[in-house]
Amino acid sequence: MTTLRPLTRAEHNAIRAYAMEHGRYWKASLREDWMNARTTGVMQALRNSHGPSWLVSFSLTRDQPSAGPIRAISVTAGNGDIFEATMMGADEPWMIAYPEGQDRFYGTEREVRAHIRQLILYGAKAKVAP
């Protein structure tokens, strides 16, 4: 049997943001999204590396990385695109994942929400990080 590597902070944050967005039955929703190729970025890479069978035994609290507090924001655009921003601690940037790519952003939760609105309106032209 192959032992899977532990999740990275970015992967755990992406799962936490997804769970916050989809509520109590988030695992069923994620499994369905994975099976119908409706995920991108970190979530799709996690599906490819760990797979749906791993999801059954995964626990947000038990499998949480030990380093620092986790903050997550999930914003759904008018067209249904999901923008997920996660941050591990005060000195870390927000990592923003969205259908067209990723971005890093330093600032408060209010500022990152404003930045996400810019990404929704202007796409990659609004990116801060290359």
XYZ file of N, CA, C and O in Angstrom:
520
model
N 0.843 -1.188 0.000
C 0.000 0.000 0.000
C 0.886 1.249 0.000
O 1.864 1.324 0.735
N 0.560 2.216 -0.818
C 1.317 3.452 -0.928
C 0.875 4.432 0.149
O -0.311 4.645 0.353
N 1.856 5.026 0.833
C 1.542 6.040 1.837
C 1.523 7.401 1.151
O 2.474 7.770 0.460
N 0.447 8.133 1.338
C 0.325 9.459 0.730
C 1.069 10.489 1.558
O 1.100 10.414 2.791
N 1.643 11.457 0.897
C 2.336 12.532 1.602
C 1.315 13.398 2.339
O 0.149 13.475 1.939
N 1.743 14.065 3.415
C 0.827 14.985 4.107
C 0.464 16.160 3.197
O 1.207 16.506 2.281
N -0.662 16.769 3.469
C -1.079 17.931 2.689
C -0.164 19.116 2.963
O 0.313 19.301 4.077
N 0.036 19.929 1.944
C 0.739 21.188 2.139
C -0.245 22.175 2.774
O -1.456 21.934 2.803
N 0.263 23.280 3.249
C -0.619 24.313 3.812
C -1.618 24.809 2.768
O -2.796 24.993 3.053
N -1.128 25.023 1.557
C -2.005 25.524 0.487
C -3.128 24.525 0.199
O -4.280 24.915 0.010
N -2.803 23.238 0.183
C -3.821 22.225 -0.069
C -4.850 22.187 1.063
O -6.053 22.142 0.823
N -4.359 22.212 2.295
C -5.275 22.183 3.439
C -6.157 23.435 3.441
O -7.362 23.362 3.692
N -5.570 24.572 3.157
C -6.345 25.813 3.112
C -7.397 25.776 2.013
O -8.517 26.256 2.193
N -7.042 25.210 0.865
C -8.005 25.115 -0.234
C -9.173 24.205 0.151
O -10.330 24.525 -0.124
N -8.874 23.112 0.820
C -9.950 22.205 1.265
C -10.812 22.896 2.309
O -12.040 22.799 2.279
N -10.186 23.613 3.242
C -10.949 24.321 4.280
C -11.870 25.372 3.634
O -13.041 25.496 3.988
N -11.361 26.118 2.666
C -12.179 27.128 1.988
C -13.342 26.462 1.250
O -14.469 26.953 1.290
N -13.065 25.342 0.603
C -14.115 24.620 -0.102
C -15.185 24.150 0.892
O -16.383 24.287 0.645
N -14.750 23.612 2.018
C -15.691 23.126 3.033
C -16.549 24.270 3.576
O -17.758 24.115 3.770
N -15.937 25.430 3.793
C -16.685 26.584 4.293
C -17.736 27.015 3.267
O -18.849 27.384 3.637
N -17.396 26.962 2.012
C -18.304 27.382 0.948
C -19.469 26.408 0.758
O -20.587 26.817 0.481
N -19.214 25.103 0.944
C -20.211 24.090 0.608
C -20.934 23.487 1.808
O -21.830 22.663 1.632
N -20.560 23.869 3.007
C -21.320 23.469 4.188
C -21.161 22.018 4.616
O -20.169 21.357 4.319
N -22.178 21.539 5.319
C -22.135 20.251 5.998
C -21.762 19.076 5.091
O -21.046 18.160 5.503
N -22.232 19.054 3.888
C -21.987 17.927 2.981
C -20.902 18.244 1.953
O -20.965 17.819 0.798
N -19.874 18.970 2.384
C -18.827 19.415 1.488
C -18.071 18.263 0.839
O -17.666 18.358 -0.312
N -17.874 17.156 1.560
C -17.134 16.028 0.976
C -17.888 15.436 -0.215
O -17.285 15.123 -1.240
N -19.180 15.276 -0.078
C -19.975 14.741 -1.189
C -19.924 15.689 -2.381
O -19.797 15.259 -3.535
N -19.990 16.985 -2.096
C -19.928 17.984 -3.161
C -18.560 17.961 -3.847
O -18.470 18.007 -5.076
N -17.489 17.861 -3.049
C -16.145 17.827 -3.618
C -15.936 16.553 -4.442
O -15.383 16.603 -5.539
N -16.379 15.436 -3.918
C -16.248 14.179 -4.663
C -16.967 14.293 -6.012
O -16.429 13.917 -7.050
N -18.157 14.869 -6.014
C -18.905 15.048 -7.263
C -18.168 16.006 -8.203
O -18.064 15.750 -9.409
N -17.626 17.100 -7.666
C -16.862 18.038 -8.497
C -15.625 17.367 -9.082
O -15.284 17.583 -10.244
N -14.940 16.565 -8.262
C -13.765 15.847 -8.760
C -14.146 14.872 -9.871
O -13.476 14.775 -10.884
N -15.212 14.134 -9.682
C -15.604 13.114 -10.651
C -16.111 13.727 -11.964
O -16.065 13.077 -13.006
N -16.559 14.980 -11.907
C -17.066 15.655 -13.100
C -16.119 16.749 -13.598
O -16.527 17.623 -14.358
N -14.864 16.714 -13.143
C -13.812 17.638 -13.591
C -14.216 19.101 -13.449
O -14.032 19.903 -14.353
N -14.790 19.453 -12.281
C -15.210 20.835 -12.050
C -14.310 21.568 -11.063
O -14.713 22.582 -10.507
N -13.095 21.073 -10.836
C -12.165 21.777 -9.961
C -10.945 22.205 -10.774
O -10.669 21.653 -11.836
N -10.236 23.201 -10.244
C -9.036 23.702 -10.909
C -7.957 23.930 -9.861
O -8.200 23.818 -8.660
N -6.777 24.275 -10.310
C -5.690 24.680 -9.434
C -5.341 23.657 -8.369
O -5.190 22.466 -8.646
N -5.227 24.135 -7.146
C -4.820 23.309 -6.011
C -5.779 22.139 -5.816
O -5.358 21.004 -5.567
N -7.069 22.392 -5.949
C -8.050 21.329 -5.723
C -7.919 20.217 -6.761
O -8.041 19.043 -6.428
N -7.661 20.554 -8.003
C -7.501 19.518 -9.026
C -6.193 18.761 -8.816
O -6.148 17.543 -8.969
N -5.135 19.470 -8.440
C -3.863 18.802 -8.167
C -4.013 17.833 -6.991
O -3.446 16.731 -7.012
N -4.775 18.219 -5.990
C -5.019 17.346 -4.846
C -5.816 16.111 -5.271
O -5.551 15.000 -4.826
N -6.776 16.290 -6.130
C -7.537 15.151 -6.647
C -6.601 14.193 -7.371
O -6.673 12.983 -7.217
N -5.674 14.745 -8.161
C -4.755 13.899 -8.917
C -3.738 13.205 -8.018
O -3.350 12.076 -8.278
N -3.293 13.863 -6.941
C -2.270 13.272 -6.080
C -2.842 12.343 -5.015
O -2.222 11.339 -4.672
N -4.026 12.657 -4.473
C -4.570 11.876 -3.362
C -5.816 11.077 -3.737
O -6.016 9.979 -3.247
N -6.664 11.630 -4.570
C -7.815 10.909 -5.089
C -9.037 10.867 -4.191
O -8.962 11.144 -2.995
N -10.164 10.514 -4.777
C -11.429 10.480 -4.051
C -11.463 9.485 -2.892
O -12.118 9.730 -1.895
N -10.774 8.364 -3.002
C -10.806 7.387 -1.902
C -10.136 7.945 -0.647
O -10.550 7.639 0.471
N -9.125 8.785 -0.806
C -8.469 9.422 0.341
C -9.434 10.360 1.061
O -9.410 10.471 2.288
N -10.296 11.028 0.310
C -11.219 12.011 0.872
C -12.128 11.413 1.944
O -12.481 12.080 2.910
N -12.481 10.150 1.801
C -13.391 9.491 2.737
C -12.850 9.561 4.170
O -13.580 9.849 5.112
N -11.549 9.333 4.352
C -10.985 9.300 5.702
C -10.376 10.631 6.138
O -9.935 10.769 7.275
N -10.365 11.614 5.252
C -9.778 12.915 5.597
C -10.647 13.651 6.606
O -11.864 13.635 6.541
N -9.996 14.324 7.570
C -10.694 15.139 8.568
C -10.037 16.506 8.627
O -8.814 16.605 8.780
N -10.826 17.562 8.533
C -10.277 18.916 8.604
C -9.564 19.169 9.923
O -8.537 19.827 9.964
N -10.097 18.665 11.022
C -9.490 18.922 12.333
C -8.346 17.968 12.623
O -7.295 18.382 13.082
N -8.509 16.687 12.339
C -7.470 15.710 12.654
C -6.242 15.890 11.767
O -5.112 15.767 12.217
N -6.427 16.192 10.497
C -5.325 16.262 9.540
C -4.802 17.681 9.314
O -4.136 17.949 8.337
N -5.115 18.578 10.233
C -4.705 19.974 10.091
C -3.203 20.124 10.309
O -2.652 19.572 11.251
N -2.509 20.882 9.437
C -1.098 21.154 9.663
C -0.911 21.892 10.989
O -1.770 22.660 11.404
N 0.198 21.663 11.631
C 0.405 22.206 12.971
C 0.826 23.673 13.006
O 0.780 24.290 14.049
N 1.250 24.216 11.897
C 1.814 25.562 11.914
C 0.751 26.650 11.788
O 0.116 26.781 10.766
N 0.578 27.410 12.825
C -0.179 28.647 12.800
C -1.659 28.591 12.470
O -2.173 27.570 12.074
N -2.310 29.722 12.648
C -3.735 29.812 12.359
C -3.993 29.822 10.852
O -3.172 30.257 10.070
N -5.147 29.347 10.484
C -5.538 29.321 9.082
C -6.733 30.241 8.901
O -7.667 30.210 9.686
N -6.678 31.071 7.873
C -7.809 31.933 7.515
C -8.167 31.623 6.079
O -7.299 31.408 5.250
N -9.443 31.595 5.804
C -9.886 31.273 4.450
C -11.103 32.103 4.085
O -11.956 32.375 4.924
N -11.137 32.520 2.832
C -12.262 33.275 2.277
C -12.625 32.612 0.958
O -11.748 32.244 0.182
N -13.895 32.471 0.706
C -14.346 31.948 -0.571
C -15.393 32.912 -1.117
O -16.334 33.261 -0.417
N -15.192 33.365 -2.363
C -16.113 34.296 -3.002
C -16.562 33.680 -4.320
O -15.739 33.217 -5.104
N -17.864 33.664 -4.542
C -18.395 33.152 -5.801
C -18.809 34.341 -6.669
O -19.607 35.175 -6.252
N -18.230 34.404 -7.861
C -18.550 35.486 -8.804
C -19.946 35.267 -9.373
O -20.515 34.180 -9.263
N -20.475 36.293 -9.991
C -21.799 36.223 -10.583
C -21.958 35.120 -11.615
O -23.040 34.568 -11.790
N -20.869 34.759 -12.294
C -20.930 33.704 -13.311
C -20.692 32.309 -12.731
O -20.617 31.337 -13.463
N -20.530 32.223 -11.399
C -20.337 30.935 -10.743
C -18.890 30.580 -10.463
O -18.615 29.595 -9.775
N -17.931 31.348 -10.988
C -16.526 31.085 -10.703
C -16.259 31.271 -9.212
O -16.786 32.196 -8.594
N -15.414 30.401 -8.656
C -15.086 30.466 -7.226
C -13.673 31.007 -7.066
O -12.735 30.530 -7.691
N -13.541 32.005 -6.215
C -12.262 32.613 -5.866
C -11.987 32.252 -4.404
O -12.763 32.624 -3.529
N -10.897 31.528 -4.145
C -10.563 31.089 -2.800
C -9.270 31.750 -2.361
O -8.256 31.649 -3.030
N -9.327 32.429 -1.204
C -8.137 33.069 -0.636
C -7.848 32.424 0.706
O -8.738 32.274 1.539
N -6.604 32.008 0.911
C -6.207 31.392 2.172
C -4.938 32.049 2.688
O -4.101 32.511 1.914
N -4.805 32.076 4.023
C -3.623 32.666 4.650
C -3.272 31.860 5.887
O -4.145 31.511 6.674
N -1.997 31.555 6.062
C -1.551 30.756 7.196
C -1.268 31.593 8.440
O -1.395 31.105 9.541
N -0.847 32.809 8.311
C -0.531 33.631 9.470
C -0.345 35.087 9.082
O -0.350 35.428 7.909
N -0.162 35.930 10.080
C -0.096 37.374 9.860
C 1.054 37.781 8.929
O 0.951 38.772 8.227
N 2.140 37.026 8.924
C 3.292 37.374 8.090
C 3.260 36.707 6.714
O 4.180 36.870 5.932
N 2.227 35.951 6.446
C 2.108 35.234 5.184
C 1.154 35.977 4.246
O 0.215 36.616 4.701
N 1.377 35.863 2.932
C 0.429 36.487 1.997
C -0.836 35.638 1.871
O -0.829 34.446 2.182
N -1.895 36.258 1.429
C -3.086 35.520 1.037
C -2.745 34.835 -0.275
O -2.166 35.446 -1.175
N -3.093 33.580 -0.407
C -2.938 32.857 -1.667
C -4.332 32.775 -2.275
O -5.239 32.213 -1.667
N -4.498 33.364 -3.438
C -5.804 33.429 -4.086
C -5.793 32.487 -5.289
O -4.961 32.631 -6.177
N -6.711 31.527 -5.284
C -6.855 30.601 -6.406
C -8.190 30.886 -7.079
O -9.200 31.066 -6.409
N -8.175 30.944 -8.399
C -9.388 31.202 -9.165
C -9.241 30.524 -10.521
O -8.155 30.046 -10.861
N -10.316 30.417 -11.284
C -10.263 29.622 -12.518
C -9.142 29.986 -13.486
O -8.582 29.109 -14.119
N -8.781 31.260 -13.590
C -7.751 31.656 -14.549
C -6.334 31.560 -13.995
O -5.379 31.808 -14.709
N -6.173 31.265 -12.711
C -4.824 31.180 -12.163
C -4.781 31.386 -10.669
O -5.722 31.083 -9.947
N -3.649 31.942 -10.220
C -3.425 32.199 -8.803
C -2.782 33.564 -8.640
O -2.192 34.105 -9.567
N -2.874 34.102 -7.420
C -2.258 35.381 -7.096
C -1.886 35.367 -5.625
O -2.450 34.595 -4.845
N -0.923 36.174 -5.256
C -0.552 36.385 -3.849
C -0.882 37.826 -3.510
O -0.695 38.726 -4.324
N -1.339 38.027 -2.258
C -1.739 39.378 -1.878
C -1.492 39.573 -0.388
O -1.884 38.750 0.429
N -0.823 40.668 -0.027
C -0.632 41.035 1.378
C -1.670 42.084 1.740
O -1.841 43.056 1.012
N -2.349 41.892 2.852
C -3.325 42.871 3.304
C -4.330 42.253 4.263
O -4.255 41.079 4.598
N -5.268 43.073 4.661
C -6.314 42.629 5.574
C -7.365 41.824 4.816
O -7.369 41.799 3.580
N -8.275 41.225 5.567
C -9.361 40.481 4.926
C -10.193 41.411 4.052
O -10.581 41.060 2.936
N -10.452 42.600 4.526
C -11.220 43.578 3.746
C -10.502 43.924 2.444
O -11.109 44.012 1.376
N -9.178 44.111 2.532
C -8.397 44.444 1.336
C -8.349 43.282 0.343
O -8.419 43.494 -0.870
N -8.235 42.055 0.858
C -8.189 40.912 -0.060
C -9.543 40.717 -0.744
O -9.608 40.373 -1.922
N -10.629 40.980 -0.027
C -11.948 40.907 -0.664
C -12.067 41.950 -1.782
O -12.613 41.666 -2.851
N -11.539 43.146 -1.556
C -11.542 44.184 -2.592
C -10.683 43.745 -3.782
O -11.054 43.964 -4.947
N -9.548 43.118 -3.487
C -8.679 42.638 -4.565
C -9.385 41.536 -5.375
O -9.299 41.510 -6.609
N -10.102 40.659 -4.696
C -10.849 39.613 -5.399
C -11.897 40.241 -6.314
O -12.095 39.794 -7.450
N -12.549 41.300 -5.846
C -13.519 41.990 -6.710
C -12.833 42.513 -7.973
O -13.401 42.453 -9.073
N -11.598 43.013 -7.832
C -10.849 43.487 -9.000
C -10.514 42.327 -9.937
O -10.595 42.467 -11.160
N -10.134 41.183 -9.353
C -9.854 40.005 -10.180
C -11.104 39.549 -10.938
O -11.021 39.141 -12.090
N -12.255 39.627 -10.273
C -13.508 39.246 -10.927
C -13.797 40.196 -12.095
O -14.162 39.759 -13.185
N -13.592 41.484 -11.870
C -13.890 42.474 -12.911
C -12.880 42.477 -14.050
O -13.248 42.564 -15.220
N -11.583 42.399 -13.709
C -10.541 42.625 -14.717
C -9.688 41.398 -15.036
O -8.807 41.464 -15.878
N -9.912 40.286 -14.349
C -9.160 39.071 -14.615
C -7.678 39.210 -14.318
O -7.284 39.904 -13.386
N -6.855 38.579 -15.130
C -5.411 38.537 -14.901
C -4.751 39.914 -14.906
O -3.691 40.095 -14.304
N -5.369 40.910 -15.533
C -4.797 42.268 -15.534
C -4.726 42.855 -14.136
O -3.932 43.746 -13.880
N -5.538 42.345 -13.208
C -5.569 42.863 -11.833
C -4.607 42.134 -10.917
O -4.461 42.497 -9.753
N -3.909 41.124 -11.423
C -2.997 40.332 -10.587
C -1.892 41.207 -9.984
O -1.408 42.126 -10.609
N -1.521 40.852 -8.754
C -0.424 41.535 -8.079
C 0.885 40.791 -8.330
O 1.910 41.377 -8.641
N 0.862 39.468 -8.176
C 2.064 38.649 -8.343
C 2.054 38.029 -9.734
O 1.015 37.683 -10.270
N 3.264 37.867 -10.309
C 3.348 37.238 -11.638
C 2.951 35.782 -11.598
O 2.924 35.138 -10.641
